[in-house]
Amino acid sequence: AGGVGGTGTGKGGVGGTVSPVGTGGTGLTGAAGTGGPAGATGQGGSGTGTAGTMGCLCPANETCNANGACVCTQTNAQACAAAGIGCGATTNICGQAVTCKCPANSICDTSTDTCTITCVTGTGGTITPLDNGEQAAIICPAQPN
């Protein structure tokens, strides 16, 4: 006679090992793009223009003239007036030598650096002193022809 079947429960199987996370591969390089349309041709500039001026860096009391050279801002006449002389030698505010000269109808008195007005026409006249130290001549009468 056959035997009686057994009863029992079986054990579950052991789970498998977990695989590590994989890394993604590098992507493929894309194809080059197509070139854009050619740009429009530019127009040439005009050939006219004005010349620039040269600048210069000048010391104190000097300015740059049209030729690009430094010149004193004080004129010779202003330097003579500042020195209080009508004729003779002085210096301007830039330290440059200045010669002061009398007008054509005057002579220089070198002892006082003043101008004395002379008779401009005729045979002579009386010279009269003025308040400012200069002398004035009476304009002489014209000689008859």
Short mmCIF file of N, CA and C in Angstrom, two decimals, residues 2-143:
data_model
loop_
_atom_site.label_atom_id
_atom_site.label_comp_id
_atom_site.label_asym_id
_atom_site.label_seq_id
_atom_site.Cartn_x
_atom_site.Cartn_y
_atom_site.Cartn_z
N GLY A 2 0.40 2.31 -0.57
CA GLY A 2 1.18 3.54 -0.67
C GLY A 2 1.20 4.29 0.64
N GLY A 3 2.27 5.12 0.73
CA GLY A 3 2.42 5.88 1.93
C GLY A 3 1.61 7.16 1.88
N VAL A 4 1.47 7.75 2.99
CA VAL A 4 0.68 8.99 3.11
C VAL A 4 1.62 10.13 2.76
N GLY A 5 1.12 11.08 2.01
CA GLY A 5 1.95 12.23 1.63
C GLY A 5 2.26 13.10 2.82
N GLY A 6 3.44 13.65 2.79
CA GLY A 6 3.84 14.48 3.88
C GLY A 6 3.30 15.89 3.76
N THR A 7 3.23 16.53 4.83
CA THR A 7 2.79 17.93 4.83
C THR A 7 3.98 18.77 5.30
N GLY A 8 4.04 19.93 4.87
CA GLY A 8 5.12 20.80 5.31
C GLY A 8 5.15 22.08 4.46
N THR A 9 5.88 22.95 4.96
CA THR A 9 5.99 24.21 4.20
C THR A 9 7.44 24.37 3.79
N GLY A 10 7.64 24.90 2.63
CA GLY A 10 9.00 25.09 2.16
C GLY A 10 9.51 26.50 2.49
N LYS A 11 10.81 26.67 2.51
CA LYS A 11 11.43 27.99 2.75
C LYS A 11 11.47 28.77 1.46
N GLY A 12 11.30 30.06 1.57
CA GLY A 12 11.41 30.91 0.37
C GLY A 12 12.86 31.04 -0.08
N GLY A 13 13.08 31.32 -1.30
CA GLY A 13 14.43 31.48 -1.82
C GLY A 13 15.06 32.82 -1.40
N VAL A 14 16.37 32.88 -1.42
CA VAL A 14 17.10 34.09 -1.06
C VAL A 14 17.05 35.05 -2.25
N GLY A 15 16.81 36.33 -1.99
CA GLY A 15 16.75 37.32 -3.07
C GLY A 15 18.11 37.51 -3.74
N GLY A 16 18.09 37.95 -4.97
CA GLY A 16 19.33 38.18 -5.70
C GLY A 16 20.00 39.49 -5.25
N THR A 17 21.27 39.71 -5.62
CA THR A 17 21.98 40.92 -5.25
C THR A 17 21.58 42.07 -6.16
N VAL A 18 21.62 43.26 -5.58
CA VAL A 18 21.20 44.46 -6.33
C VAL A 18 22.39 44.92 -7.16
N SER A 19 22.15 45.25 -8.40
CA SER A 19 23.22 45.74 -9.28
C SER A 19 23.46 47.23 -9.02
N PRO A 20 24.74 47.71 -9.11
CA PRO A 20 24.98 49.15 -8.94
C PRO A 20 24.35 49.96 -10.07
N VAL A 21 24.11 51.26 -9.77
CA VAL A 21 23.49 52.13 -10.77
C VAL A 21 24.49 52.37 -11.88
N GLY A 22 24.08 52.26 -13.09
CA GLY A 22 24.98 52.46 -14.22
C GLY A 22 25.15 53.94 -14.57
N THR A 23 26.25 54.31 -15.21
CA THR A 23 26.44 55.68 -15.66
C THR A 23 26.05 55.78 -17.11
N GLY A 24 25.52 56.94 -17.46
CA GLY A 24 25.09 57.15 -18.86
C GLY A 24 26.28 57.35 -19.77
N GLY A 25 26.19 57.01 -20.95
CA GLY A 25 27.25 57.20 -21.93
C GLY A 25 27.24 58.63 -22.45
N THR A 26 28.28 59.06 -23.14
CA THR A 26 28.32 60.40 -23.69
C THR A 26 27.47 60.44 -24.94
N GLY A 27 26.85 61.60 -25.14
CA GLY A 27 26.00 61.75 -26.32
C GLY A 27 26.83 61.99 -27.57
N LEU A 28 26.26 61.87 -28.66
CA LEU A 28 26.93 62.10 -29.93
C LEU A 28 26.97 63.59 -30.23
N THR A 29 28.04 64.05 -30.89
CA THR A 29 28.14 65.45 -31.28
C THR A 29 27.18 65.70 -32.43
N GLY A 30 26.49 66.87 -32.32
CA GLY A 30 25.53 67.19 -33.37
C GLY A 30 26.23 67.65 -34.64
N ALA A 31 25.54 67.62 -35.70
CA ALA A 31 26.09 68.03 -37.00
C ALA A 31 26.23 69.55 -37.03
N ALA A 32 27.21 70.07 -37.79
CA ALA A 32 27.43 71.51 -37.89
C ALA A 32 26.25 72.17 -38.57
N GLY A 33 25.96 73.44 -38.12
CA GLY A 33 24.87 74.17 -38.74
C GLY A 33 25.29 74.75 -40.09
N THR A 34 24.35 75.22 -40.81
CA THR A 34 24.64 75.81 -42.12
C THR A 34 24.93 77.29 -41.94
N GLY A 35 25.79 77.87 -42.79
CA GLY A 35 26.16 79.28 -42.72
C GLY A 35 24.99 80.20 -43.03
N GLY A 36 25.05 81.42 -42.46
CA GLY A 36 23.99 82.39 -42.73
C GLY A 36 24.23 83.11 -44.05
N PRO A 37 23.31 83.94 -44.47
CA PRO A 37 23.47 84.64 -45.75
C PRO A 37 24.57 85.70 -45.63
N ALA A 38 25.19 86.05 -46.73
CA ALA A 38 26.26 87.05 -46.75
C ALA A 38 25.69 88.41 -46.40
N GLY A 39 26.48 89.25 -45.69
CA GLY A 39 26.05 90.59 -45.33
C GLY A 39 26.09 91.53 -46.51
N ALA A 40 25.39 92.67 -46.38
CA ALA A 40 25.37 93.65 -47.47
C ALA A 40 26.72 94.35 -47.56
N THR A 41 27.11 94.79 -48.73
CA THR A 41 28.38 95.49 -48.94
C THR A 41 28.28 96.88 -48.33
N GLY A 42 29.29 97.28 -47.54
CA GLY A 42 29.29 98.60 -46.92
C GLY A 42 29.69 99.69 -47.91
N GLN A 43 29.35 100.94 -47.58
CA GLN A 43 29.71 102.07 -48.42
C GLN A 43 30.96 102.73 -47.85
N GLY A 44 31.83 103.22 -48.73
CA GLY A 44 33.04 103.91 -48.30
C GLY A 44 32.70 105.27 -47.70
N GLY A 45 33.51 105.74 -46.78
CA GLY A 45 33.30 107.06 -46.18
C GLY A 45 33.77 108.17 -47.11
N SER A 46 33.39 109.39 -46.79
CA SER A 46 33.80 110.51 -47.63
C SER A 46 35.25 110.86 -47.32
N GLY A 47 35.93 111.44 -48.27
CA GLY A 47 37.34 111.78 -48.10
C GLY A 47 37.57 113.16 -47.56
N THR A 48 36.52 113.85 -47.14
CA THR A 48 36.70 115.22 -46.66
C THR A 48 36.73 115.23 -45.15
N GLY A 49 37.36 116.23 -44.60
CA GLY A 49 37.43 116.38 -43.16
C GLY A 49 38.31 117.56 -42.83
N THR A 50 38.30 117.97 -41.59
CA THR A 50 39.14 119.09 -41.18
C THR A 50 40.28 118.55 -40.33
N ALA A 51 41.39 119.17 -40.46
CA ALA A 51 42.56 118.75 -39.70
C ALA A 51 42.36 119.09 -38.23
N GLY A 52 42.81 118.24 -37.36
CA GLY A 52 42.73 118.52 -35.93
C GLY A 52 43.83 119.47 -35.51
N THR A 53 43.69 120.04 -34.34
CA THR A 53 44.72 120.94 -33.83
C THR A 53 45.59 120.18 -32.84
N MET A 54 46.86 120.49 -32.85
CA MET A 54 47.76 119.88 -31.88
C MET A 54 47.58 120.55 -30.53
N GLY A 55 47.54 119.78 -29.55
CA GLY A 55 47.44 120.36 -28.22
C GLY A 55 48.82 120.43 -27.59
N CYS A 56 48.93 121.15 -26.52
CA CYS A 56 50.20 121.18 -25.81
C CYS A 56 49.91 121.39 -24.33
N LEU A 57 50.81 120.93 -23.52
CA LEU A 57 50.71 121.13 -22.08
C LEU A 57 51.68 122.25 -21.72
N CYS A 58 51.14 123.32 -21.18
CA CYS A 58 51.95 124.50 -20.91
C CYS A 58 52.08 124.74 -19.41
N PRO A 59 53.18 125.38 -19.00
CA PRO A 59 53.33 125.74 -17.58
C PRO A 59 52.34 126.84 -17.18
N ALA A 60 52.34 127.17 -15.92
CA ALA A 60 51.44 128.23 -15.41
C ALA A 60 51.72 129.53 -16.15
N ASN A 61 50.68 130.33 -16.38
CA ASN A 61 50.71 131.64 -17.04
C ASN A 61 51.01 131.54 -18.54
N GLU A 62 50.97 130.35 -19.11
CA GLU A 62 51.17 130.18 -20.54
C GLU A 62 49.98 129.44 -21.12
N THR A 63 49.75 129.65 -22.42
CA THR A 63 48.66 128.99 -23.10
C THR A 63 49.16 128.45 -24.44
N CYS A 64 48.42 127.52 -25.00
CA CYS A 64 48.80 126.88 -26.26
C CYS A 64 48.26 127.73 -27.42
N ASN A 65 49.13 128.11 -28.37
CA ASN A 65 48.67 128.90 -29.51
C ASN A 65 48.26 127.97 -30.66
N ALA A 66 47.84 128.54 -31.80
CA ALA A 66 47.35 127.76 -32.93
C ALA A 66 48.42 126.86 -33.53
N ASN A 67 49.68 127.18 -33.35
CA ASN A 67 50.77 126.35 -33.88
C ASN A 67 51.19 125.26 -32.91
N GLY A 68 50.52 125.14 -31.76
CA GLY A 68 50.86 124.12 -30.78
C GLY A 68 52.03 124.48 -29.90
N ALA A 69 52.36 125.75 -29.81
CA ALA A 69 53.47 126.19 -28.97
C ALA A 69 52.93 126.94 -27.76
N CYS A 70 53.63 126.85 -26.65
CA CYS A 70 53.23 127.56 -25.43
C CYS A 70 53.70 129.02 -25.52
N VAL A 71 52.79 129.96 -25.23
CA VAL A 71 53.13 131.38 -25.22
C VAL A 71 52.60 131.99 -23.92
N CYS A 72 53.27 133.04 -23.47
CA CYS A 72 52.89 133.71 -22.24
C CYS A 72 51.54 134.39 -22.41
N THR A 73 50.70 134.32 -21.38
CA THR A 73 49.38 134.95 -21.45
C THR A 73 49.46 136.47 -21.26
N GLN A 74 50.59 136.98 -20.78
CA GLN A 74 50.76 138.42 -20.59
C GLN A 74 51.49 139.00 -21.81
N THR A 75 50.90 140.01 -22.43
CA THR A 75 51.54 140.65 -23.58
C THR A 75 52.71 141.51 -23.10
N ASN A 76 53.56 141.91 -24.04
CA ASN A 76 54.69 142.78 -23.68
C ASN A 76 54.18 144.11 -23.12
N ALA A 77 53.13 144.67 -23.74
CA ALA A 77 52.57 145.94 -23.25
C ALA A 77 52.04 145.80 -21.83
N GLN A 78 51.39 144.65 -21.52
CA GLN A 78 50.88 144.43 -20.17
C GLN A 78 52.04 144.28 -19.18
N ALA A 79 53.12 143.63 -19.59
CA ALA A 79 54.29 143.48 -18.71
C ALA A 79 54.92 144.83 -18.41
N CYS A 80 55.01 145.70 -19.43
CA CYS A 80 55.58 147.04 -19.24
C CYS A 80 54.71 147.86 -18.29
N ALA A 81 53.38 147.78 -18.48
CA ALA A 81 52.47 148.52 -17.61
C ALA A 81 52.55 148.00 -16.18
N ALA A 82 52.65 146.68 -16.01
CA ALA A 82 52.74 146.10 -14.67
C ALA A 82 54.03 146.52 -13.97
N ALA A 83 55.11 146.71 -14.75
CA ALA A 83 56.38 147.15 -14.18
C ALA A 83 56.40 148.66 -13.96
N GLY A 84 55.41 149.38 -14.51
CA GLY A 84 55.33 150.83 -14.34
C GLY A 84 56.35 151.58 -15.16
N ILE A 85 56.76 151.02 -16.29
CA ILE A 85 57.75 151.70 -17.13
C ILE A 85 57.19 151.89 -18.54
N GLY A 86 57.67 152.95 -19.18
CA GLY A 86 57.27 153.22 -20.55
C GLY A 86 58.29 152.67 -21.54
N CYS A 87 59.53 152.56 -21.10
CA CYS A 87 60.59 152.04 -21.95
C CYS A 87 61.64 151.38 -21.09
N GLY A 88 62.46 150.55 -21.69
CA GLY A 88 63.49 149.85 -20.94
C GLY A 88 63.22 148.36 -20.92
N ALA A 89 63.83 147.66 -19.99
CA ALA A 89 63.73 146.21 -19.92
C ALA A 89 63.04 145.77 -18.64
N THR A 90 62.26 144.70 -18.75
CA THR A 90 61.60 144.08 -17.60
C THR A 90 61.38 142.62 -17.93
N THR A 91 60.68 141.90 -17.08
CA THR A 91 60.30 140.51 -17.36
C THR A 91 58.79 140.39 -17.22
N ASN A 92 58.22 139.45 -17.97
CA ASN A 92 56.78 139.21 -17.86
C ASN A 92 56.50 138.17 -16.78
N ILE A 93 55.23 137.83 -16.57
CA ILE A 93 54.86 136.89 -15.50
C ILE A 93 55.38 135.48 -15.78
N CYS A 94 55.89 135.24 -16.98
CA CYS A 94 56.45 133.93 -17.32
C CYS A 94 57.96 133.91 -17.13
N GLY A 95 58.54 135.04 -16.67
CA GLY A 95 59.97 135.11 -16.45
C GLY A 95 60.78 135.36 -17.71
N GLN A 96 60.10 135.75 -18.79
CA GLN A 96 60.79 136.03 -20.05
C GLN A 96 61.14 137.51 -20.14
N ALA A 97 62.29 137.79 -20.76
CA ALA A 97 62.73 139.18 -20.92
C ALA A 97 61.83 139.91 -21.90
N VAL A 98 61.47 141.14 -21.55
CA VAL A 98 60.61 141.98 -22.39
C VAL A 98 61.29 143.33 -22.54
N THR A 99 61.30 143.86 -23.77
CA THR A 99 61.82 145.20 -24.01
C THR A 99 60.64 146.12 -24.27
N CYS A 100 60.54 147.16 -23.45
CA CYS A 100 59.46 148.14 -23.59
C CYS A 100 59.98 149.30 -24.45
N LYS A 101 59.18 149.69 -25.43
CA LYS A 101 59.61 150.75 -26.35
C LYS A 101 58.60 151.88 -26.35
N CYS A 102 59.11 153.08 -26.57
CA CYS A 102 58.26 154.27 -26.66
C CYS A 102 57.57 154.30 -28.03
N PRO A 103 56.45 155.03 -28.12
CA PRO A 103 55.81 155.22 -29.42
C PRO A 103 56.75 155.98 -30.38
N ALA A 104 56.41 155.97 -31.64
CA ALA A 104 57.26 156.59 -32.67
C ALA A 104 57.50 158.09 -32.42
N ASN A 105 56.57 158.78 -31.78
CA ASN A 105 56.73 160.23 -31.57
C ASN A 105 57.33 160.54 -30.20
N SER A 106 58.03 159.56 -29.59
CA SER A 106 58.61 159.75 -28.26
C SER A 106 60.05 159.25 -28.22
N ILE A 107 60.75 159.71 -27.19
CA ILE A 107 62.09 159.19 -26.93
C ILE A 107 62.13 158.66 -25.51
N CYS A 108 63.04 157.71 -25.25
CA CYS A 108 63.13 157.08 -23.94
C CYS A 108 64.12 157.83 -23.05
N ASP A 109 63.69 158.16 -21.86
CA ASP A 109 64.59 158.71 -20.85
C ASP A 109 65.07 157.50 -20.04
N THR A 110 66.29 157.03 -20.33
CA THR A 110 66.80 155.80 -19.72
C THR A 110 67.04 155.91 -18.22
N SER A 111 67.13 157.13 -17.69
CA SER A 111 67.34 157.29 -16.24
C SER A 111 66.05 157.01 -15.47
N THR A 112 64.89 157.24 -16.11
CA THR A 112 63.61 157.04 -15.44
C THR A 112 62.74 155.99 -16.13
N ASP A 113 63.20 155.45 -17.26
CA ASP A 113 62.44 154.50 -18.06
C ASP A 113 61.06 155.04 -18.45
N THR A 114 61.03 156.34 -18.76
CA THR A 114 59.78 156.97 -19.19
C THR A 114 59.96 157.50 -20.61
N CYS A 115 58.84 157.70 -21.28
CA CYS A 115 58.86 158.20 -22.65
C CYS A 115 58.55 159.69 -22.64
N THR A 116 59.27 160.43 -23.46
CA THR A 116 59.03 161.85 -23.62
C THR A 116 58.55 162.08 -25.03
N ILE A 117 57.36 162.67 -25.13
CA ILE A 117 56.78 162.92 -26.45
C ILE A 117 57.51 164.09 -27.08
N THR A 118 57.87 163.92 -28.32
CA THR A 118 58.56 164.97 -29.06
C THR A 118 57.59 165.65 -30.00
N CYS A 119 58.04 166.78 -30.53
CA CYS A 119 57.24 167.50 -31.50
C CYS A 119 57.16 166.65 -32.77
N VAL A 120 55.96 166.46 -33.28
CA VAL A 120 55.81 165.55 -34.40
C VAL A 120 55.83 166.27 -35.75
N THR A 121 55.56 167.56 -35.79
CA THR A 121 55.62 168.31 -37.06
C THR A 121 56.14 169.71 -36.78
N GLY A 122 56.58 170.39 -37.76
CA GLY A 122 56.98 171.80 -37.61
C GLY A 122 58.38 171.96 -37.05
N THR A 123 58.66 173.15 -36.52
CA THR A 123 60.01 173.51 -36.10
C THR A 123 60.28 173.31 -34.62
N GLY A 124 59.30 173.13 -33.81
CA GLY A 124 59.55 172.94 -32.38
C GLY A 124 58.39 173.43 -31.57
N GLY A 125 58.39 173.14 -30.31
CA GLY A 125 57.30 173.57 -29.45
C GLY A 125 57.69 173.41 -28.00
N THR A 126 56.86 173.90 -27.14
CA THR A 126 57.12 173.84 -25.71
C THR A 126 56.69 172.48 -25.18
N ILE A 127 57.56 171.83 -24.40
CA ILE A 127 57.22 170.54 -23.81
C ILE A 127 56.70 170.81 -22.40
N THR A 128 55.53 170.29 -22.10
CA THR A 128 54.90 170.52 -20.80
C THR A 128 54.80 169.20 -20.03
N PRO A 129 55.09 169.18 -18.74
CA PRO A 129 55.00 167.93 -17.97
C PRO A 129 53.55 167.55 -17.70
N LEU A 130 53.29 166.25 -17.65
CA LEU A 130 51.95 165.74 -17.32
C LEU A 130 51.98 165.19 -15.90
N ASP A 131 50.80 164.89 -15.36
CA ASP A 131 50.70 164.38 -13.99
C ASP A 131 51.33 163.00 -13.82
N ASN A 132 51.33 162.19 -14.88
CA ASN A 132 51.81 160.81 -14.74
C ASN A 132 53.33 160.68 -14.93
N GLY A 133 54.07 161.76 -14.98
CA GLY A 133 55.51 161.71 -15.11
C GLY A 133 55.99 161.75 -16.55
N GLU A 134 55.09 161.56 -17.50
CA GLU A 134 55.49 161.67 -18.89
C GLU A 134 55.40 163.14 -19.30
N GLN A 135 56.03 163.45 -20.39
CA GLN A 135 55.95 164.81 -20.89
C GLN A 135 55.25 164.81 -22.23
N ALA A 136 54.50 165.86 -22.49
CA ALA A 136 53.79 165.98 -23.75
C ALA A 136 54.30 167.20 -24.50
N ALA A 137 54.39 167.07 -25.80
CA ALA A 137 54.83 168.20 -26.62
C ALA A 137 53.62 168.81 -27.29
N ILE A 138 53.68 170.09 -27.42
CA ILE A 138 52.65 170.77 -28.21
C ILE A 138 52.96 170.46 -29.66
N ILE A 139 51.97 170.05 -30.40
CA ILE A 139 52.19 169.73 -31.80
C ILE A 139 52.53 171.05 -32.50
N CYS A 140 53.67 171.01 -33.13
CA CYS A 140 54.17 172.21 -33.76
C CYS A 140 53.39 172.54 -35.03
N PRO A 141 53.29 173.81 -35.33
CA PRO A 141 52.56 174.17 -36.56
C PRO A 141 53.33 173.72 -37.78
N ALA A 142 52.60 173.42 -38.81
CA ALA A 142 53.22 172.98 -40.07
C ALA A 142 53.92 174.17 -40.71
N GLN A 143 55.01 173.88 -41.37
CA GLN A 143 55.75 174.92 -42.08
C GLN A 143 55.00 175.30 -43.37
#
